[in-house]
């Protein structure tokens, strides 16, 4: 879906008061939790406007760099980065949510902080390069789905200056245009293109999407999808089944379906 969240920006300084670690990103969390009546509910935890970053550290050749943020009623998130010769990469992400936050978990059976640790999927990045990923990324573990987008991060910053060299995530890389072979020279008379009014957006085509858990199908969806986005002006987008890839995961008490079409439109259920 579309998540309303605040951007987080962390600029860590070293002893000389120059930048050694920089990160700016957006994130949201989908959490499936047990209620007092022993059933399960889904809730969304977004960042508030009041975020601190206590505990963030620069890192060096022997110590990992760490971005740590705290927000809301006792929630926290951190990611560490390690350096290996001429590259750095993400290591682990630690997320703690507090079910004592009754605004988010009004009827949680388990009270107190719950911590989830997952492996960071960020691969090696050349030192003095900034990692950029505008596309959404999903990390799923223990009934929690973490969603990240508009990510910019550089660990082990050299000379206190954020690099202008970018390393993009694979999801941001556009598909190369097909190669058009040259043709023999010829003279062609082209008829003028008739002026036509734009066709209205038709109803979306119904698609069949499924997920497997091992050899067994664990989720089926038959649905036609149209996005109606209202920003500067209304925009209608039909999700086309023939160019849409289904991904996700099934758990014991929750499942996530992700649809990514040929235009990189990403929807998560």
Coordinates of C-alpha atoms in Angstrom, one line a residue:
X1 CA 0.0 0.0 0.0
X2 CA 0.9 3.6 0.3
X3 CA 2.5 4.4 3.7
X4 CA 2.5 7.9 5.3
X5 CA 5.8 8.2 7.1
X6 CA 8.5 10.7 8.0
X7 CA 11.9 10.7 6.5
X8 CA 14.8 10.0 8.9
X9 CA 18.2 11.7 8.5
X10 CA 21.2 10.8 10.6
X11 CA 24.5 12.6 10.2
X12 CA 27.1 11.1 12.6
X13 CA 30.2 13.2 13.4
X14 CA 33.6 12.0 14.6
X15 CA 35.9 13.5 17.2
X16 CA 37.0 16.2 14.7
X17 CA 33.3 17.1 14.2
X18 CA 33.2 16.0 10.6
X19 CA 30.7 13.6 9.0
X20 CA 31.8 9.9 9.3
X21 CA 28.4 8.2 8.7
X22 CA 25.4 9.6 6.8
X23 CA 21.9 8.0 6.2
X24 CA 18.6 9.3 5.1
X25 CA 15.6 7.0 4.4
X26 CA 11.9 6.3 5.0
X27 CA 10.5 3.2 6.6
X28 CA 7.3 1.6 8.0
X29 CA 6.5 -1.6 9.8
X30 CA 3.6 -4.0 9.4
X31 CA 3.2 -6.1 12.6
X32 CA 1.0 -9.1 13.3
X33 CA 0.4 -9.4 17.1
X34 CA -1.6 -11.6 19.5
X35 CA -4.5 -9.9 21.3
X36 CA -6.0 -10.4 24.7
X37 CA -8.6 -12.7 23.1
X38 CA -5.9 -14.9 21.6
X39 CA -6.6 -13.9 18.0
X40 CA -4.2 -12.0 15.8
X41 CA -4.4 -8.4 14.4
X42 CA -2.3 -6.5 11.9
X43 CA -1.1 -3.0 12.8
X44 CA 1.1 -0.4 11.1
X45 CA 3.8 1.4 12.9
X46 CA 5.1 4.5 11.3
X47 CA 7.8 6.9 12.3
X48 CA 6.8 10.0 14.2
X49 CA 8.2 13.5 13.6
X50 CA 10.2 13.2 16.9
X51 CA 13.1 10.8 16.2
X52 CA 16.4 10.6 18.1
X53 CA 19.6 8.8 17.0
X54 CA 21.4 8.1 20.3
X55 CA 24.0 5.4 20.1
X56 CA 25.0 5.9 16.4
X57 CA 28.8 5.4 15.9
X58 CA 31.3 6.0 13.1
X59 CA 33.0 2.7 13.0
X60 CA 36.5 1.9 11.8
X61 CA 38.6 -1.0 10.4
X62 CA 37.9 -3.2 13.4
X63 CA 34.5 -1.8 14.7
X64 CA 31.2 -1.8 12.8
X65 CA 29.5 1.5 12.0
X66 CA 26.0 1.9 13.5
X67 CA 22.9 3.9 12.7
X68 CA 20.5 3.8 15.6
X69 CA 17.2 5.7 15.9
X70 CA 14.5 5.8 18.6
X71 CA 10.9 6.9 18.1
X72 CA 7.4 6.9 19.5
X73 CA 6.6 5.1 22.7
X74 CA 9.7 2.9 23.2
X75 CA 10.4 1.8 19.6
X76 CA 13.9 1.6 18.2
X77 CA 15.7 0.6 15.0
X78 CA 19.4 0.1 14.1
X79 CA 21.6 -1.1 11.3
X80 CA 25.3 -1.8 11.4
X81 CA 27.8 -1.7 8.6
X82 CA 31.2 -3.5 8.3
X83 CA 34.2 -2.6 6.2
X84 CA 36.2 -5.1 4.2
X85 CA 39.3 -3.7 2.3
X86 CA 37.8 -1.3 -0.2
X87 CA 34.1 -2.0 0.3
X88 CA 31.4 -1.7 3.0
X89 CA 28.1 -3.4 3.4
X90 CA 25.1 -3.8 5.6
X91 CA 25.4 -6.4 8.3
X92 CA 22.4 -6.8 10.6
X93 CA 19.2 -4.8 11.3
X94 CA 17.7 -4.8 14.8
X95 CA 14.1 -3.6 15.3
X96 CA 12.4 -3.3 18.7
X97 CA 8.7 -2.5 19.1
X98 CA 7.0 -1.9 22.4
X99 CA 3.5 -3.4 22.8
X100 CA 3.0 -1.1 25.8
X101 CA 2.3 1.6 23.1
X102 CA -1.5 1.3 23.4
X103 CA -2.1 3.6 20.4
X104 CA -0.5 1.0 18.1
X105 CA -1.2 -2.1 20.2
X106 CA -4.4 -1.4 22.1
X107 CA -5.2 -5.0 23.1
X108 CA -1.8 -6.7 22.9
X109 CA -1.6 -9.9 25.0
X110 CA 2.2 -9.7 25.4
X111 CA 3.3 -6.5 27.1
X112 CA 6.7 -4.9 26.7
X113 CA 9.5 -4.7 24.1
X114 CA 9.9 -7.3 21.3
X115 CA 13.2 -7.4 19.4
X116 CA 13.6 -8.7 15.8
X117 CA 17.1 -9.2 14.2
X118 CA 17.4 -9.8 10.4
X119 CA 20.3 -9.9 8.0
X120 CA 20.7 -6.7 6.0
X121 CA 20.3 -7.4 2.2
X122 CA 22.5 -4.4 1.3
X123 CA 25.5 -5.9 -0.7
X124 CA 29.1 -4.6 -0.9
X125 CA 29.5 -0.9 -1.9
X126 CA 32.8 0.7 -2.9
X127 CA 34.3 2.9 -0.3
X128 CA 33.7 6.6 -1.1
X129 CA 30.4 5.7 -2.9
X130 CA 27.0 6.5 -1.5
X131 CA 24.4 3.7 -1.7
X132 CA 21.0 4.9 -3.1
X133 CA 17.8 2.9 -3.4
X134 CA 14.5 4.7 -4.2
X135 CA 12.6 1.4 -4.7
X136 CA 10.7 -0.2 -1.8
X137 CA 12.4 -3.2 -0.1
X138 CA 10.6 -5.6 2.2
X139 CA 12.3 -7.6 5.0
X140 CA 10.1 -10.2 6.7
X141 CA 10.8 -12.1 10.0
X142 CA 8.7 -13.2 13.0
X143 CA 5.4 -11.7 12.0
X144 CA 7.0 -8.3 11.2
X145 CA 7.4 -6.8 7.7
X146 CA 9.9 -3.9 7.5
X147 CA 9.5 -1.6 4.4
X148 CA 12.2 0.8 3.3
X149 CA 12.3 3.2 0.5
X150 CA 14.1 6.4 -0.6
X151 CA 17.3 5.1 1.0
X152 CA 20.6 7.1 0.9
X153 CA 23.5 5.8 3.0
X154 CA 27.2 6.1 3.2
X155 CA 29.3 4.4 5.9
X156 CA 33.0 5.2 6.6
X157 CA 32.8 8.6 4.9
X158 CA 36.2 9.8 3.8
X159 CA 37.4 13.4 4.5
X160 CA 34.0 14.3 6.0
X161 CA 32.4 14.7 2.6
X162 CA 29.4 12.7 1.2
X163 CA 30.4 11.2 -2.1
X164 CA 28.9 12.2 -5.4
X165 CA 29.4 8.7 -6.8
X166 CA 26.3 6.6 -6.4
X167 CA 25.9 2.8 -6.2
X168 CA 22.3 2.0 -7.0
X169 CA 20.3 -1.0 -5.8
X170 CA 19.3 -3.5 -8.5
X171 CA 15.6 -2.5 -8.2
X172 CA 16.4 1.0 -9.3
X173 CA 18.3 -0.1 -12.4
X174 CA 16.2 0.5 -15.5
X175 CA 15.8 -2.3 -18.1
X176 CA 18.1 -1.4 -21.0
X177 CA 16.4 -0.4 -24.2
X178 CA 16.4 -3.0 -27.0
X179 CA 19.2 -2.6 -29.6
X180 CA 17.8 -1.3 -33.0
X181 CA 19.9 -2.5 -35.9
X182 CA 20.5 0.0 -38.7
X183 CA 18.5 -0.4 -41.9
X184 CA 19.4 0.4 -45.5
X185 CA 18.8 3.9 -46.6
X186 CA 15.5 4.5 -48.2
X187 CA 13.0 7.3 -48.8
X188 CA 9.7 7.0 -47.1
X189 CA 6.7 9.3 -47.2
X190 CA 5.0 9.4 -43.8
X191 CA 1.4 10.3 -43.4
X192 CA 0.6 12.8 -40.7
X193 CA -0.4 11.3 -37.4
X194 CA -4.1 12.0 -36.8
X195 CA -5.0 14.0 -33.7
X196 CA -7.0 11.9 -31.3
X197 CA -8.4 12.5 -27.8
X198 CA -6.7 10.4 -25.1
X199 CA -8.6 7.1 -24.4
X200 CA -10.0 6.9 -20.9
X201 CA -8.4 4.3 -18.6
X202 CA -10.3 1.1 -18.9
X203 CA -11.2 -1.3 -16.1
X204 CA -8.1 -3.3 -15.0
X205 CA -7.6 -6.8 -16.3
X206 CA -8.1 -9.5 -13.7
X207 CA -4.9 -11.4 -12.8
X208 CA -4.3 -14.6 -11.0
X209 CA -1.4 -14.5 -8.5
X210 CA -0.1 -17.2 -6.2
X211 CA 2.6 -17.9 -3.7
X212 CA 4.2 -21.3 -2.8
X213 CA 5.6 -22.4 0.5
X214 CA 7.9 -25.2 -0.6
X215 CA 5.9 -27.3 -3.0
X216 CA 2.5 -26.2 -1.6
X217 CA 0.5 -23.2 -2.7
X218 CA -0.1 -21.1 0.4
X219 CA -1.8 -18.0 -1.1
X220 CA -4.1 -17.4 -4.0
X221 CA -5.4 -14.1 -5.3
X222 CA -7.6 -13.4 -8.3
X223 CA -8.0 -9.6 -8.6
X224 CA -8.1 -6.6 -10.9
X225 CA -6.1 -3.7 -9.5
X226 CA -6.2 0.0 -10.4
X227 CA -4.3 2.7 -8.4
X228 CA -5.8 6.1 -8.1
X229 CA -3.1 8.5 -7.0
X230 CA -4.0 12.1 -6.2
X231 CA -0.9 14.4 -6.1
X232 CA -0.5 17.4 -8.4
X233 CA -3.3 15.9 -10.6
X234 CA -5.2 12.6 -10.5
X235 CA -3.3 9.6 -11.9
X236 CA -4.9 6.2 -12.8
X237 CA -2.6 3.2 -13.1
X238 CA -3.8 -0.3 -14.1
X239 CA -1.8 -3.2 -12.9
X240 CA -1.2 -5.5 -15.9
X241 CA -1.2 -9.2 -15.0
X242 CA 1.0 -10.1 -18.0
X243 CA 3.8 -7.9 -16.8
X244 CA 3.3 -8.3 -13.1
X245 CA 5.5 -10.6 -10.9
X246 CA 4.1 -11.9 -7.6
X247 CA 6.4 -12.4 -4.7
X248 CA 6.1 -12.6 -0.9
X249 CA 6.0 -15.1 1.9
X250 CA 3.6 -17.2 4.0
X251 CA 3.9 -17.5 7.7
X252 CA 1.9 -19.4 10.4
X253 CA -0.3 -16.5 11.2
X254 CA 0.3 -14.0 8.4
X255 CA 1.1 -13.8 4.7
X256 CA 2.5 -11.0 2.5
X257 CA 1.8 -10.6 -1.3
X258 CA 4.0 -8.2 -3.3
X259 CA 3.1 -7.3 -6.8
X260 CA 5.7 -5.6 -9.0
X261 CA 4.8 -4.7 -12.6
X262 CA 6.9 -3.7 -15.6
X263 CA 6.7 -0.1 -14.6
X264 CA 8.2 -0.9 -11.1
X265 CA 4.8 -0.1 -9.4
X266 CA 5.1 -2.0 -6.1
X267 CA 2.0 -3.0 -4.0
X268 CA 2.2 -4.9 -0.7
X269 CA -0.7 -6.8 0.9

